[in-house]
Short mmCIF file of C-alpha atoms (C1' of nucleotides) and ligand atoms in Angstrom, two decimals:
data_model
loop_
_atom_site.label_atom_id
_atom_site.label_comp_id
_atom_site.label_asym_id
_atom_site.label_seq_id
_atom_site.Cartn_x
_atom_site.Cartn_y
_atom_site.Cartn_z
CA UNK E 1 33.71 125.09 132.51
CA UNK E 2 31.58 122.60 130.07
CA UNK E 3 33.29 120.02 132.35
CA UNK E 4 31.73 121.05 135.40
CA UNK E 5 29.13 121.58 133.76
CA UNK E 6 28.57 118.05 132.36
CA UNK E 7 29.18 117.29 136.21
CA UNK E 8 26.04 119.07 136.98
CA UNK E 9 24.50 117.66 134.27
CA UNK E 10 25.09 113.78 135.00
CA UNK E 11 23.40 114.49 138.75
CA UNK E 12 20.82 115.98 137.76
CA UNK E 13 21.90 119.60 139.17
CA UNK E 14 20.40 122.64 137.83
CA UNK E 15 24.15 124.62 136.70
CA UNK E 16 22.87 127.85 138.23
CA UNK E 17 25.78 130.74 138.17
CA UNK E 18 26.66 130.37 141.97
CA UNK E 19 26.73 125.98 141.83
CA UNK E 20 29.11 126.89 138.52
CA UNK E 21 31.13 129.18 140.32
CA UNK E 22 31.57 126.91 143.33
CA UNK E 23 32.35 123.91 141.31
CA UNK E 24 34.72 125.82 139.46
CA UNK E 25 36.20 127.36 142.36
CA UNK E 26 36.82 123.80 143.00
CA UNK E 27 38.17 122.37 140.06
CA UNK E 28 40.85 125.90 140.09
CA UNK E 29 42.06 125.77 143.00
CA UNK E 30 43.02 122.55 144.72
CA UNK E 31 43.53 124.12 148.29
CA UNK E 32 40.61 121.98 150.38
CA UNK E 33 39.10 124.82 150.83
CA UNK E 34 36.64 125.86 153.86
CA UNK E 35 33.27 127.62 153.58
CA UNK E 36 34.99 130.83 154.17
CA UNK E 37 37.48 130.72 151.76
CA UNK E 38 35.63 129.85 149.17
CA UNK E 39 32.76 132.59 150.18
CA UNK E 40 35.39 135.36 150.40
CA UNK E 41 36.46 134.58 147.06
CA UNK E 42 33.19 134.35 145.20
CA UNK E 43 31.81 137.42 146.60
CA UNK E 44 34.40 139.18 144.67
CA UNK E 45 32.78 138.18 141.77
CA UNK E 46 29.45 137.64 142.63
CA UNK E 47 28.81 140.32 145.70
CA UNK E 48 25.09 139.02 146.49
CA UNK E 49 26.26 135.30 147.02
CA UNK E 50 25.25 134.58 150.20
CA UNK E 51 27.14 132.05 152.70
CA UNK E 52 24.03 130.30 153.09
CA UNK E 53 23.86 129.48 149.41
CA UNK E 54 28.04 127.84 149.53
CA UNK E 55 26.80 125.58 152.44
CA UNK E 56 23.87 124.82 150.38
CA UNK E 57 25.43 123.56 146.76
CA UNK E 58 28.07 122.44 148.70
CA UNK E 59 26.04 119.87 150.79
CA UNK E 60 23.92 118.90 147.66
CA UNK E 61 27.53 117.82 146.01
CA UNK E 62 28.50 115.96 148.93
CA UNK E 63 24.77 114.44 148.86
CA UNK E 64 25.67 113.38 144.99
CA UNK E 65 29.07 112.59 145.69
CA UNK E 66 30.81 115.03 143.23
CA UNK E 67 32.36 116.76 146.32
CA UNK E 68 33.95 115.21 149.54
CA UNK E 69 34.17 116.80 152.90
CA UNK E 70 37.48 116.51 154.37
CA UNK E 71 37.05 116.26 158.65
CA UNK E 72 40.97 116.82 159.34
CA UNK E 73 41.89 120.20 161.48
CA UNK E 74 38.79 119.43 163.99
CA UNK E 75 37.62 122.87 163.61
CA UNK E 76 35.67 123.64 160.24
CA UNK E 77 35.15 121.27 157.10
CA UNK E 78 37.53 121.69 154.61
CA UNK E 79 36.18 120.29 150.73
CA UNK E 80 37.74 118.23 147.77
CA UNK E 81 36.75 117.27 143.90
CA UNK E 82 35.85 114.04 144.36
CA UNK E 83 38.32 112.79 142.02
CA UNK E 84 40.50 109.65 142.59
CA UNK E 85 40.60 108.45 145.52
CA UNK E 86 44.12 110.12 147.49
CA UNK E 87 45.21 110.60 150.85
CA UNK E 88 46.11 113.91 152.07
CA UNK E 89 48.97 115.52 154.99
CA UNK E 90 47.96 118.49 157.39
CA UNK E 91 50.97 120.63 158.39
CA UNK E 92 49.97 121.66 161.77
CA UNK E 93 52.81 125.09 161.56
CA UNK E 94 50.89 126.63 157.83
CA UNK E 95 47.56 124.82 157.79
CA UNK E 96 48.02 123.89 154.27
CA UNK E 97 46.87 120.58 153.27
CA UNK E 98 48.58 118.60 150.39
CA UNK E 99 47.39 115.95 147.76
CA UNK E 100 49.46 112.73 149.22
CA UNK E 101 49.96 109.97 146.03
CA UNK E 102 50.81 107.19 148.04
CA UNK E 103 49.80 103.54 147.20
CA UNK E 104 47.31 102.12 149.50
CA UNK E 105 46.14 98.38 149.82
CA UNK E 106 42.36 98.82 150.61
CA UNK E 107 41.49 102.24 148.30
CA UNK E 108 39.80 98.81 146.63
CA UNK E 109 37.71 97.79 148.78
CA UNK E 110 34.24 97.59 149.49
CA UNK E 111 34.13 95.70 152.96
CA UNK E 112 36.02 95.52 155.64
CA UNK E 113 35.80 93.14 158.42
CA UNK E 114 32.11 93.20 157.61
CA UNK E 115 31.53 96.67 157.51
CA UNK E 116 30.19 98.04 153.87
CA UNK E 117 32.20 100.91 152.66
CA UNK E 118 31.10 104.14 151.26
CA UNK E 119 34.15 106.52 152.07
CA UNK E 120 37.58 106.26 152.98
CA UNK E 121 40.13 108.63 154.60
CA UNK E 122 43.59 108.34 154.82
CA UNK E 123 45.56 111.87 156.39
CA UNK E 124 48.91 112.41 157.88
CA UNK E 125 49.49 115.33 160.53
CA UNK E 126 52.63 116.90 161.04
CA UNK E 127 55.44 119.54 159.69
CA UNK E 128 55.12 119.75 155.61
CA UNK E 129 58.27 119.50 153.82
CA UNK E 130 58.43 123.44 152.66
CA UNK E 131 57.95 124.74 156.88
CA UNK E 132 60.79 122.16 157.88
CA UNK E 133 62.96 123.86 154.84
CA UNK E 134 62.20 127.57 156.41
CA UNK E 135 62.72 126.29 160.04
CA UNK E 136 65.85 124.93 159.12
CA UNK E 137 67.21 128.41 157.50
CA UNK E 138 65.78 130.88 160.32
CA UNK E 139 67.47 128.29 162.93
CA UNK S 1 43.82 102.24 188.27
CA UNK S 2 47.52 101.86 188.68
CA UNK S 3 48.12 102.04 185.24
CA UNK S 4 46.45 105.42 184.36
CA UNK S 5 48.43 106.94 187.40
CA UNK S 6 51.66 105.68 185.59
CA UNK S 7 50.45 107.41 182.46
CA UNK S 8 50.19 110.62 184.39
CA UNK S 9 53.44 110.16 186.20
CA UNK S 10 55.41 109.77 183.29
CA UNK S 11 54.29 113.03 181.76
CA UNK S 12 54.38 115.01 185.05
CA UNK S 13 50.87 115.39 184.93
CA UNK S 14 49.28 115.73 188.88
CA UNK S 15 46.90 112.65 189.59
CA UNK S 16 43.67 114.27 190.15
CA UNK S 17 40.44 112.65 191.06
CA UNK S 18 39.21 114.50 187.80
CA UNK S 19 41.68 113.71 185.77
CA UNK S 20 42.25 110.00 187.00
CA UNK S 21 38.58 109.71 186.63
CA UNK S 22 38.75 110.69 182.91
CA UNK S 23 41.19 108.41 181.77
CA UNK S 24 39.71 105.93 184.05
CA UNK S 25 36.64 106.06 181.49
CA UNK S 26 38.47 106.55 178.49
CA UNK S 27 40.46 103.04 179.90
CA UNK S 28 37.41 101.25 180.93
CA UNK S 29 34.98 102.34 177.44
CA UNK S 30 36.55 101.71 174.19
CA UNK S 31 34.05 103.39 172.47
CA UNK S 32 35.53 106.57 171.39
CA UNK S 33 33.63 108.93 173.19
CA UNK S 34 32.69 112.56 172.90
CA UNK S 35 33.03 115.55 175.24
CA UNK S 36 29.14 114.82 176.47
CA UNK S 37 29.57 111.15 176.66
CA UNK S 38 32.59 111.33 179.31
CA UNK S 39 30.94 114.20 181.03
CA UNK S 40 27.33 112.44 181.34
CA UNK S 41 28.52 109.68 183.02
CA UNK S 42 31.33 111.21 185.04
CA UNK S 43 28.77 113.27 186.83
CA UNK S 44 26.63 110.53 188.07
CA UNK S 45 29.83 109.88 190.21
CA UNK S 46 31.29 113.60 190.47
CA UNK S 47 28.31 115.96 191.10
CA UNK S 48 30.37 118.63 191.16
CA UNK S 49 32.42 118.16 187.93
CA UNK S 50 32.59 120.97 185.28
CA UNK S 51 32.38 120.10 181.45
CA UNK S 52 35.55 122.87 180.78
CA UNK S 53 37.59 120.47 183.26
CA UNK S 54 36.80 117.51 181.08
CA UNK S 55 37.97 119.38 178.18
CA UNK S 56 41.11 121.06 179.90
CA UNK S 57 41.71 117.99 180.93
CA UNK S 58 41.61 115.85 177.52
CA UNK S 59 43.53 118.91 176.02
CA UNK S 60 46.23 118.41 178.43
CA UNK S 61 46.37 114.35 177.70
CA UNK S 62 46.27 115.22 173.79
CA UNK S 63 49.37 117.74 174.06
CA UNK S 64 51.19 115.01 176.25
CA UNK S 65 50.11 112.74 173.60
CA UNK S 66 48.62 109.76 175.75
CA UNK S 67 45.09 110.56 174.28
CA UNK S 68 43.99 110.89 170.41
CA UNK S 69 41.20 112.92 169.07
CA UNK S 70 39.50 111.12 166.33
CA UNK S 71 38.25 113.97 163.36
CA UNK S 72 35.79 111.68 162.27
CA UNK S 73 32.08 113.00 162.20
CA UNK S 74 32.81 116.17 161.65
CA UNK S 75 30.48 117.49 164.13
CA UNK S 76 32.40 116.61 167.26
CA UNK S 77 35.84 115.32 168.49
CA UNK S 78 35.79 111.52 169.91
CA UNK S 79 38.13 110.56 172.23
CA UNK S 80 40.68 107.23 172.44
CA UNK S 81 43.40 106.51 174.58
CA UNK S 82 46.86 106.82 172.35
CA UNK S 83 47.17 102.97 172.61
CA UNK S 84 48.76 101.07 169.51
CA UNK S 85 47.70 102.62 166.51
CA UNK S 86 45.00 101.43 164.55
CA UNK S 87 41.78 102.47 162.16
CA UNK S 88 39.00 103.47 162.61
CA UNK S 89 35.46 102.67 160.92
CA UNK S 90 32.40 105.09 161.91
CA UNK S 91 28.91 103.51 160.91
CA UNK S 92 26.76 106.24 159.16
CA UNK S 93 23.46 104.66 160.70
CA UNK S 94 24.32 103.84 164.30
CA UNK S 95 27.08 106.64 164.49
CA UNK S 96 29.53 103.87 166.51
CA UNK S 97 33.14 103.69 165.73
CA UNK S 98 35.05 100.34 165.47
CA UNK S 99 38.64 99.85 165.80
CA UNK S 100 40.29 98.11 162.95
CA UNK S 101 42.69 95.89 163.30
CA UNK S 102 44.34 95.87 160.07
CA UNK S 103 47.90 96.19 158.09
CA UNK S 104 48.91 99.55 157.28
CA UNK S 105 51.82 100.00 155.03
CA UNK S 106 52.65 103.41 156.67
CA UNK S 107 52.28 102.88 160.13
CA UNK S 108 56.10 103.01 161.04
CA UNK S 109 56.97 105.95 158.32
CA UNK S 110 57.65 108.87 160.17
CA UNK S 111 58.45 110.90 156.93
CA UNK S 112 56.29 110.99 153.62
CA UNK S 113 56.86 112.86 150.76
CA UNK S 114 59.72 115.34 152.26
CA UNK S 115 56.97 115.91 155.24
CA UNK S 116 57.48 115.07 159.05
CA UNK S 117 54.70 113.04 160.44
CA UNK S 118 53.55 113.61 163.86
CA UNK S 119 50.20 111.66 163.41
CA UNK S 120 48.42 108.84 161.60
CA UNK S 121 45.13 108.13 160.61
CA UNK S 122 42.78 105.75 158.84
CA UNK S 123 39.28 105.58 158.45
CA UNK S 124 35.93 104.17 156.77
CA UNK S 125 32.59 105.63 156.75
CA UNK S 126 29.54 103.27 156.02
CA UNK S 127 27.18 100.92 157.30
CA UNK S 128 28.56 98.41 160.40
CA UNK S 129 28.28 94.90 160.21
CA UNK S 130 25.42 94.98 162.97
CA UNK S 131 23.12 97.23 160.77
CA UNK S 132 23.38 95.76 157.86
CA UNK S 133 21.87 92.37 159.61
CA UNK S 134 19.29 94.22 161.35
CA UNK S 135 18.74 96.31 157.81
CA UNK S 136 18.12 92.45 156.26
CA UNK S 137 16.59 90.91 158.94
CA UNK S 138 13.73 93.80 158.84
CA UNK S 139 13.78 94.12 155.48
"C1'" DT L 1 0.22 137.06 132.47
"C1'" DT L 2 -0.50 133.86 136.09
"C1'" DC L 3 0.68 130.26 138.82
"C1'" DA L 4 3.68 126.67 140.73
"C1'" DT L 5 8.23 125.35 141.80
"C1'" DA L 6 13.16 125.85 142.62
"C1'" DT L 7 16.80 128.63 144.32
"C1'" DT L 8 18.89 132.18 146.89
"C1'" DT L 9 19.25 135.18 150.67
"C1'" DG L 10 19.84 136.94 155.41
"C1'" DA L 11 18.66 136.70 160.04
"C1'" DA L 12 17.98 133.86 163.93
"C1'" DC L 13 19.35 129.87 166.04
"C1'" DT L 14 22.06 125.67 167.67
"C1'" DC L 15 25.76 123.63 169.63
"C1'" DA L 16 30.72 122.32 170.34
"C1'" DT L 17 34.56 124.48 172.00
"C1'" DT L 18 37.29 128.22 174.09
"C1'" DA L 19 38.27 132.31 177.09
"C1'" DC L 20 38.37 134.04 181.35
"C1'" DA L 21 37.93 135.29 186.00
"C1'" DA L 22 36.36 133.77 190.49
"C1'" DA L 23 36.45 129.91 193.73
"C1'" DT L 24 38.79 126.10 195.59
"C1'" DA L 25 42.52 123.01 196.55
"C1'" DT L 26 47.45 122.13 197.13
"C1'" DT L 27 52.06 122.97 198.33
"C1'" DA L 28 55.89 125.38 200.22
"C1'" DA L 29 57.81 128.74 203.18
"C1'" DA L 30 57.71 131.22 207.56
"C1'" DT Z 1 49.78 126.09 212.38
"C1'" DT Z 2 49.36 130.41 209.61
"C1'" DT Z 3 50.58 132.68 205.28
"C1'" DA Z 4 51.40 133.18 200.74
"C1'" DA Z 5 52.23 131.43 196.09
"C1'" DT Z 6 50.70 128.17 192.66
"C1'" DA Z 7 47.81 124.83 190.40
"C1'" DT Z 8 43.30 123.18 189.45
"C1'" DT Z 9 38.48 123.42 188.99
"C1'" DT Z 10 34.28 125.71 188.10
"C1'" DG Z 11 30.62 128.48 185.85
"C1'" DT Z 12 29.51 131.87 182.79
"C1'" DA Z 13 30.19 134.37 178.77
"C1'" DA Z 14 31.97 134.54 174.23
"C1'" DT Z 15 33.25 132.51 169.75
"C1'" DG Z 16 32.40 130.56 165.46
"C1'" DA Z 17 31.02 126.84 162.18
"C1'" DG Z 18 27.05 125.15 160.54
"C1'" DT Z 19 21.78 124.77 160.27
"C1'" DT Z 20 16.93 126.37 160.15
"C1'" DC Z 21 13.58 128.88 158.24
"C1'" DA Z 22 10.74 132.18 156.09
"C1'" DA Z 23 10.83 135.90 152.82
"C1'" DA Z 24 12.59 137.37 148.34
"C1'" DT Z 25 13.86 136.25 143.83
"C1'" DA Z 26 14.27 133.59 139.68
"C1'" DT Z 27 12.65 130.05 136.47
"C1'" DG Z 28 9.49 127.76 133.59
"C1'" DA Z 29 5.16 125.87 132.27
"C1'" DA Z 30 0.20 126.70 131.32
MN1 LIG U 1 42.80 116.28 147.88
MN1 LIG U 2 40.23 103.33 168.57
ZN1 LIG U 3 53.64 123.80 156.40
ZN1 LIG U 4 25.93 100.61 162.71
#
DNA sequence: TTCATATTTGAACTCATTACAAATATTAAA
DNA sequence: TTTAATATTTGTAATGAGTTCAAATATGAA
């Protein structure tokens, strides 16, 4: 909590309850998340939230950079602490997405062939190692 | 022209005019285009074309993998042709994409991490070579 | 308290994509 | 060539993620 907090803090972010309980959401559960999940979570807990109001803090993280957006199924944003820099793996059979910590040569780099660099993604597609395993018993 | 029919012949895919016409573009324009893009111009040539064939159609080339969508901008799907791989850079200003043509240590894995890889990608988001001259030269 | 400002909320809206059924084209019997 | 079965295209309606926007609420200073 007084981490995110001091997140908050360094951007200039007024810690209201809902920004602290998306952030923390965040920092809890490392699942990429979409809108929905996270809404459907935090309404539990906070039954006025509005949806509105996760799109909202969300976009003002992504704005400050504390948060990064994660454009991978094509279909709805999914989000990610915007820790170190990682690379990530979609299983297309569960959906699930999974922290990838794989050595890359240009996670240090600021150009590239010219172009100036402010973000970059890495993500493999496929069958994750734990749907392969169940495929393989039910077979 | 005789090239795209190939493509379609060796996945059993019939040679429509639509369909030729599609990957005709996507052949011809390297520039990654969206739904709108492809249907725009298409329609200058075939009045009559629908904007759900352009879409069945790319759906059919992604599932017989000789087309790629590119999650990139996270608003809507761009198009390539399933070439060699390569990355991708999207400018943030003038919203093109760039192919990349550079070494990528995981390009012929096909496993990572106990997971099965179907697909690869790579990408940078930030200003293109071209606008940061223009940005200096107005500046 | 009073006023200004920031934040949240919910409803309306936008827009890319999909679903679906009717229209059209194609192909294979008869 | 007709006829019927199948594949493809088309247009419209529906879906759903995300945005817009104005009203409601909270915060904080004067
Ligand atoms: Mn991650
Ligand atoms: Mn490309
Ligand atoms: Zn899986
Ligand atoms: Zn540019």
């Amino acid at each position: 909590m007084n981490e995110i907090k001091k997140m908050l803090d360094n951007e200039n972010i007024k810690p209201t309850y809902e920004r602290l309980s998306i952030l923390q959401y965040l920092e809890k559960n490392h699942n990429h998340p979409t809108v929905a999940m996270i809404y459907e979570e935090l309404v539990k807990k906070i039954p006025t939230i509005s949806k509105t109001t996760v799109y909202n803090s969300l976009n003002l993280f992504m704005e400050k950079g504390i948060v990064a957006p994660l454009y991978i199924t094509g279909s709805e944003v999914r989000y990610d602490l915007s820790t170190s820099q990682h690379h990530h793996f979609l299983c297309e059979q569960c959906g699930k997405i999974y922290d990838l910590t794989i050595d890359c040569p240009y996670l240090n780099k600021n150009t590239i062939e010219g172009h100036q660099i402010k973000q970059k993604h890495g993500y493999f597609r496929g069958i994750c190692k734990s749907c392969l395993e169940k495929d393989k018993s039910q077979k």
